[in-house]
Tab-separated table of C-alpha atoms in Angstrom:
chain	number	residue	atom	x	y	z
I	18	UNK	CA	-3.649	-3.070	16.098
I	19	UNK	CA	-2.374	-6.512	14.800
I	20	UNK	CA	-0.250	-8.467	16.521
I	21	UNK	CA	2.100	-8.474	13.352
I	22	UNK	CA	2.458	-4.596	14.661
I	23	UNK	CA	3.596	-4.929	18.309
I	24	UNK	CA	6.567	-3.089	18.841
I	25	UNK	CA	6.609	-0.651	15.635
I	26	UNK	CA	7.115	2.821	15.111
I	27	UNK	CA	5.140	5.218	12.662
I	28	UNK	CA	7.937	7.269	10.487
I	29	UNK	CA	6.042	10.260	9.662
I	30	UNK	CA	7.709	13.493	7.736
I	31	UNK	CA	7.252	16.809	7.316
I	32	UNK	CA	8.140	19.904	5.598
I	33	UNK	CA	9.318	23.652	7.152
I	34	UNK	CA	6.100	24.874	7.649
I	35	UNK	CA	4.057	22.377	8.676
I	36	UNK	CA	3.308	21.164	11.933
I	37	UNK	CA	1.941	17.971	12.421
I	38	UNK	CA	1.443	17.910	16.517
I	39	UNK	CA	-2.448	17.895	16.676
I	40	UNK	CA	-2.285	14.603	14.167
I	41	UNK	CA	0.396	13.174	15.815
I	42	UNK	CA	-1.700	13.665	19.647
I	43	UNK	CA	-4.752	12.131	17.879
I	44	UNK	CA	-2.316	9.497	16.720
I	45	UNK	CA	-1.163	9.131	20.341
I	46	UNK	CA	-4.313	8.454	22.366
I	47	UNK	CA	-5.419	5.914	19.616
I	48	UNK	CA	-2.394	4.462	19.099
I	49	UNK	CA	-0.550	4.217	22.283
I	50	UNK	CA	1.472	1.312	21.508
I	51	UNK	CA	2.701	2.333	18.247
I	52	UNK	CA	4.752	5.910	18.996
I	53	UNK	CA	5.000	8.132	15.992
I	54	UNK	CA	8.393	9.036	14.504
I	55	UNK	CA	8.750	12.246	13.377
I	56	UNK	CA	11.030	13.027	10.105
I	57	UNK	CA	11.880	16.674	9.118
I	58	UNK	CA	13.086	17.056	5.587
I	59	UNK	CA	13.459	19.535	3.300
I	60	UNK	CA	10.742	20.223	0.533
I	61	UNK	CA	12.788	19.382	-2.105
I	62	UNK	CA	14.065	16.395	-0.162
I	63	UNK	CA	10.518	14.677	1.271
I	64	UNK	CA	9.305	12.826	-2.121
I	65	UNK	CA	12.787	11.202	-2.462
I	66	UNK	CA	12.584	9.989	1.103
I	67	UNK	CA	9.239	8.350	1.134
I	68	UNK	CA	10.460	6.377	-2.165
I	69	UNK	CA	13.245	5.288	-0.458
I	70	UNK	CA	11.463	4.019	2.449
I	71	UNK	CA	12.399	6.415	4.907
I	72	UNK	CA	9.283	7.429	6.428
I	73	UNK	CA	5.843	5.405	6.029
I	74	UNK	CA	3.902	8.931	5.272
I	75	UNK	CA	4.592	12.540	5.090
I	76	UNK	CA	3.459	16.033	4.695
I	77	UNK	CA	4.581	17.508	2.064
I	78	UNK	CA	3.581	20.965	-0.577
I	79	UNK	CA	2.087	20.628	-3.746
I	80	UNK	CA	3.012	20.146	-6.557
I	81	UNK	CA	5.256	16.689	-5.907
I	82	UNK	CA	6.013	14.439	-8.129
I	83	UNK	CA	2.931	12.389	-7.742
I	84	UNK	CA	4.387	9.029	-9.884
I	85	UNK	CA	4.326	6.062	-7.602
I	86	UNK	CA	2.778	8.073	-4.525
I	87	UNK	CA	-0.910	8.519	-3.111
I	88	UNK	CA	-1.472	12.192	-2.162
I	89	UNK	CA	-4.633	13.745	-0.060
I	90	UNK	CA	-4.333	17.344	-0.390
I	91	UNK	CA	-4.985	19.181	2.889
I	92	UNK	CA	-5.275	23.078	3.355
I	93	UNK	CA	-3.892	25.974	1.449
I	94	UNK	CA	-1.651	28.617	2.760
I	95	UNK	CA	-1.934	32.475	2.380
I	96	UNK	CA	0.816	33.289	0.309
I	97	UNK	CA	3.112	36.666	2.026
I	98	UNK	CA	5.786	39.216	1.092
I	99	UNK	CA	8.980	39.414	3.821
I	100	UNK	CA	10.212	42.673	4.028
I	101	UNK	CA	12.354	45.298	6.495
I	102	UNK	CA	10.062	46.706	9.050
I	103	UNK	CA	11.073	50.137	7.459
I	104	UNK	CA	9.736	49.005	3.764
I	105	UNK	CA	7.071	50.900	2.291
I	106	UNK	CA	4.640	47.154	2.621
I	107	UNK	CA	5.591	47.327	6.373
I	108	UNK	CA	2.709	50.246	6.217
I	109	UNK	CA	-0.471	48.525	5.191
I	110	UNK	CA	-1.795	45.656	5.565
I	111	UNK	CA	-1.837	43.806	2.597
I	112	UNK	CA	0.090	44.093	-0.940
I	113	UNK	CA	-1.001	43.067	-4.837
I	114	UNK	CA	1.424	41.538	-6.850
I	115	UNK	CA	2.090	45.046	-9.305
I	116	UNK	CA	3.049	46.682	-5.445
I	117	UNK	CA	5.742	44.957	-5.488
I	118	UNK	CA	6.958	45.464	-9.471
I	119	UNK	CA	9.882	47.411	-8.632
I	120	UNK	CA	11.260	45.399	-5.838
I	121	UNK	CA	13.898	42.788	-6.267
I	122	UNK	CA	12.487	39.478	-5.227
I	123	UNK	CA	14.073	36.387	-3.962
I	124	UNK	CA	13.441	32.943	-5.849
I	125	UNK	CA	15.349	30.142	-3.312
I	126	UNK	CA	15.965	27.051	-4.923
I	127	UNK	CA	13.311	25.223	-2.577
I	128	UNK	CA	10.617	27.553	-3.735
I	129	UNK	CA	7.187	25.721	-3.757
I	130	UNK	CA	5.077	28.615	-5.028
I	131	UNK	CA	4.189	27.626	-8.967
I	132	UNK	CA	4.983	31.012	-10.380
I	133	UNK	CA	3.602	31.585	-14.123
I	134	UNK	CA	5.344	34.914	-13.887
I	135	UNK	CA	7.536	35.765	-11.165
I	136	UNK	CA	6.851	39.161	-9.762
I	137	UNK	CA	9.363	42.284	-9.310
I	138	UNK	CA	12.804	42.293	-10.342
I	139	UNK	CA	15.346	39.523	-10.122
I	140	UNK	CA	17.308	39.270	-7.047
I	141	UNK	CA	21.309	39.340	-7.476
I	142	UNK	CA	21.330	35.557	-6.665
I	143	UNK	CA	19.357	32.388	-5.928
I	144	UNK	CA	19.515	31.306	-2.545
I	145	UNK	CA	19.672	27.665	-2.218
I	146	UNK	CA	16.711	27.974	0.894
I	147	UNK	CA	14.114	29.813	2.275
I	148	UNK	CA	16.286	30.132	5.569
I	149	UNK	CA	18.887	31.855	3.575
I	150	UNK	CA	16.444	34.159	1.929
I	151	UNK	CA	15.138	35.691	5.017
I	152	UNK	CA	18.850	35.850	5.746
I	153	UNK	CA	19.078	38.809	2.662
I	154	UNK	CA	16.246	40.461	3.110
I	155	UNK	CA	17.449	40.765	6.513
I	156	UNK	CA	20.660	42.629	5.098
I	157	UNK	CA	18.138	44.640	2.921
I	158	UNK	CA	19.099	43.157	-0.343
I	159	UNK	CA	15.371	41.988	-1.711
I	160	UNK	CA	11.995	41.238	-0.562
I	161	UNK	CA	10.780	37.350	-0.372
I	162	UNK	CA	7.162	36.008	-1.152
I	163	UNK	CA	6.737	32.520	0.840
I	164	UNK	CA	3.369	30.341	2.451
I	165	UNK	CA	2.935	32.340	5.628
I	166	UNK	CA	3.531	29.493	7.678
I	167	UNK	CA	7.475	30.119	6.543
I	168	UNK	CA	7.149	33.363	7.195
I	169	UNK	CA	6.162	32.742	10.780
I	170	UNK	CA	8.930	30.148	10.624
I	171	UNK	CA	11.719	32.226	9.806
I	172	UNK	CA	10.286	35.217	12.012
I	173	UNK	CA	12.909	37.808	12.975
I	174	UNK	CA	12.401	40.941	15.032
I	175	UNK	CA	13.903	43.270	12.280
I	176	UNK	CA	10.861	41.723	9.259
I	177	UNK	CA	7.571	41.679	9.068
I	178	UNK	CA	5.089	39.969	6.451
I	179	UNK	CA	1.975	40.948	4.607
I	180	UNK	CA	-0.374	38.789	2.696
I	181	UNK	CA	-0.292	39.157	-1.015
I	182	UNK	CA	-3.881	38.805	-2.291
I	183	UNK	CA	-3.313	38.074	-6.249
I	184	UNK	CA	-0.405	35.590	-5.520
I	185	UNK	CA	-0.816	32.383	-6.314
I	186	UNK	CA	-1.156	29.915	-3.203
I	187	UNK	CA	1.039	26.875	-1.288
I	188	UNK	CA	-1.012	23.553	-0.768
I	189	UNK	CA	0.254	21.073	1.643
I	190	UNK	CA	-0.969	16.840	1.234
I	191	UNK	CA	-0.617	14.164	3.166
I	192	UNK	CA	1.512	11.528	0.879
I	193	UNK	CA	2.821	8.273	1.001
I	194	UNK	CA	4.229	5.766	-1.335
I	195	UNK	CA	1.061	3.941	-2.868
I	196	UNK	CA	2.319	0.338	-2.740
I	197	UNK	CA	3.003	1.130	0.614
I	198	UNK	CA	-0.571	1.382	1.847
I	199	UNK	CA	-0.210	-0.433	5.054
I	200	UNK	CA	-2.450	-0.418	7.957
I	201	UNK	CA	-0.527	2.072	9.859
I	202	UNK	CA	-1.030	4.474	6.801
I	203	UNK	CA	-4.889	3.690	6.321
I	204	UNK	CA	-5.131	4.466	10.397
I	205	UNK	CA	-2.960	8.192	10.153
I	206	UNK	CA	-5.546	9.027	7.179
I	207	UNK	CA	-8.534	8.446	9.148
I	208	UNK	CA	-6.715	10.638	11.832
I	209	UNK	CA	-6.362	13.501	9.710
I	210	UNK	CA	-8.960	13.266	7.500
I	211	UNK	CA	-10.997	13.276	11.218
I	212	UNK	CA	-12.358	10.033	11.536
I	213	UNK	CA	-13.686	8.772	14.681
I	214	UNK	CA	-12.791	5.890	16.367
I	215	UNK	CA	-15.824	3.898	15.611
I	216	UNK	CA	-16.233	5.081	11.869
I	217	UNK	CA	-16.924	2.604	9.246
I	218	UNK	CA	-13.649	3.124	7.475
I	219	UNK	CA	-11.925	2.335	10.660
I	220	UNK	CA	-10.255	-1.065	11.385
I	221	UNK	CA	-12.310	-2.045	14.207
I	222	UNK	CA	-16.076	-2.631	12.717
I	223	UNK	CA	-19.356	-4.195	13.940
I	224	UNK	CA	-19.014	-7.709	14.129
I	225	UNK	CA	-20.779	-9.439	11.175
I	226	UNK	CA	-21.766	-12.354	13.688
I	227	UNK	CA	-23.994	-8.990	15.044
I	228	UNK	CA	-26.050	-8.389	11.883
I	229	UNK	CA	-27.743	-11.627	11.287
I	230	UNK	CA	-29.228	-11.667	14.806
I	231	UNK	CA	-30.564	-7.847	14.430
I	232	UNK	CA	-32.045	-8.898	10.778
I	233	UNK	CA	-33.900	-11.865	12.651
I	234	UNK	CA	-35.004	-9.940	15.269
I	235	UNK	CA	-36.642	-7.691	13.367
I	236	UNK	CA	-38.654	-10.576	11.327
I	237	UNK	CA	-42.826	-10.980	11.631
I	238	UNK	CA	-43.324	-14.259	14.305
I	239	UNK	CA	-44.768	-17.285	12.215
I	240	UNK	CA	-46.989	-19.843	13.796
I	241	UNK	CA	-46.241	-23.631	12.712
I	242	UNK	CA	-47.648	-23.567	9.564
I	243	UNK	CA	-45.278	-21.160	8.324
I	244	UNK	CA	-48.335	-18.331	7.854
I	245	UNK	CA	-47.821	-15.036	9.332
I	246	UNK	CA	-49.259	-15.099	13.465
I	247	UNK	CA	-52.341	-12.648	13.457
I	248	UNK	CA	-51.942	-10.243	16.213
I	249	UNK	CA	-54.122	-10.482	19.360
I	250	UNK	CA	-57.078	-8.483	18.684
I	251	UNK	CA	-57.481	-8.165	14.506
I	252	UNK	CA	-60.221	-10.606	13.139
I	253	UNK	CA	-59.389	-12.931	10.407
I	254	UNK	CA	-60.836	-12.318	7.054
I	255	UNK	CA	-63.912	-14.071	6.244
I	256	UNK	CA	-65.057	-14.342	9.832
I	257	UNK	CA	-66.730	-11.547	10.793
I	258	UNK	CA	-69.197	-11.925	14.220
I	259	UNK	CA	-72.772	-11.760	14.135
């Protein structure tokens, strides 16, 4: 850490869904003097914040808008259908997409699934979140198809989930704006993309002073001449004993 860094804070976001505490515990014993901030947004919200400077990085779920930003995607989710625990899906365990063509299905405004056709029937409405979605299918209104880690989330006692094998799939990135590419940023990718502490793309390398004296080291001895010493023991060519 610089001394241009003493005292700041690392404003990292994040998305329902994701949680960032094994990073951010990495972050922690490496980075004990900078504490990490964390920022929870909404999906739709987390692009507009990072643009506006109000977090240094973020996690966020594809797609974003990507203009201005740097984005490393990470893992992909398992994409599942919330239902009642008395629906028909509550008795196997998983679902295709045509199981489900009869059911009325849920598309909240902060959807991040890229649909090229929607599956089942229209709900009644829109819900403006995922949060509010559970909500009706809770009252038995529609099903909901969400990244599992939402599912898990929003968990209630009265749902249950199961994966949806032929639906397409959530990916969530690391992001950040790309002008923005400070040290602090450049150290929280090597945490996640699992750098260690001494690796080459870290900020503390090998002093180049180091390198020189190896290379010399490693160099034939000359004798004053500036011709290679013979070792002890090999005869010189052209002098052979009789």
């Amino acid at each position: 850490m610089t001394d241009g860094e003493t005292g700041r804070v690392f404003r990292l976001a994040y998305v329902p869904g994701v949680t960032p505490a094994k990073w951010v515990n990495i972050w922690t014993e490496r980075m004990p003097d900078v504490p990490v901030t964390l920022v929870a947004v909404p999906a739709a919200e987390v692009v507009g914040l990072l643009r506006n400077g109000g977090a240094d990085a973020g996690f966020a779920r594809l797609p974003v808008d990507r203009d201005g930003l740097s984005v490393i995607p990470l893992y992909v989710e398992t994409t599942v259908v919330v239902v009642p625990k008395d629906h028909a899906v509550a008795a196997v365990d998983e679902v295709a997409i045509a199981d489900l063509i009869d059911d009325e299905v849920f598309h909240p405004l902060d959807d991040t699934i890229e649909w090229t056709v929607r599956p089942g029937l229209p709900a009644f409405t829109r819900p403006a979140t995922t949060a509010d979605a559970v909500e009706l299918v809770a009252a038995g209104t529609g099903i909901l198809l969400v990244p599992q880690s939402l599912a898990r989330l929003y968990h209630r006692r009265d749902l249950t989930y199961r994966p949806v094998l032929d639906a397409p799939q959530s990916q969530v990135a690391l992001t950040w704006p790309t002008d923005a590419t400070t040290d602090l940023v450049e150290d929280f990718i090597g945490v996640v993309r699992g750098r260690t502490v001494n690796s080459s793309r870290g900020r503390a390398p090998a002093s180049p002073a180091e390198k020189p004296a190896r290379r010399q080291a490693q160099k034939p001895a000359q004798n004053g001449s500036g011709r290679r010493a013979v070792p002890a023991g090999r005869k010189r060519k052209g002098y052979r004993s009789r």
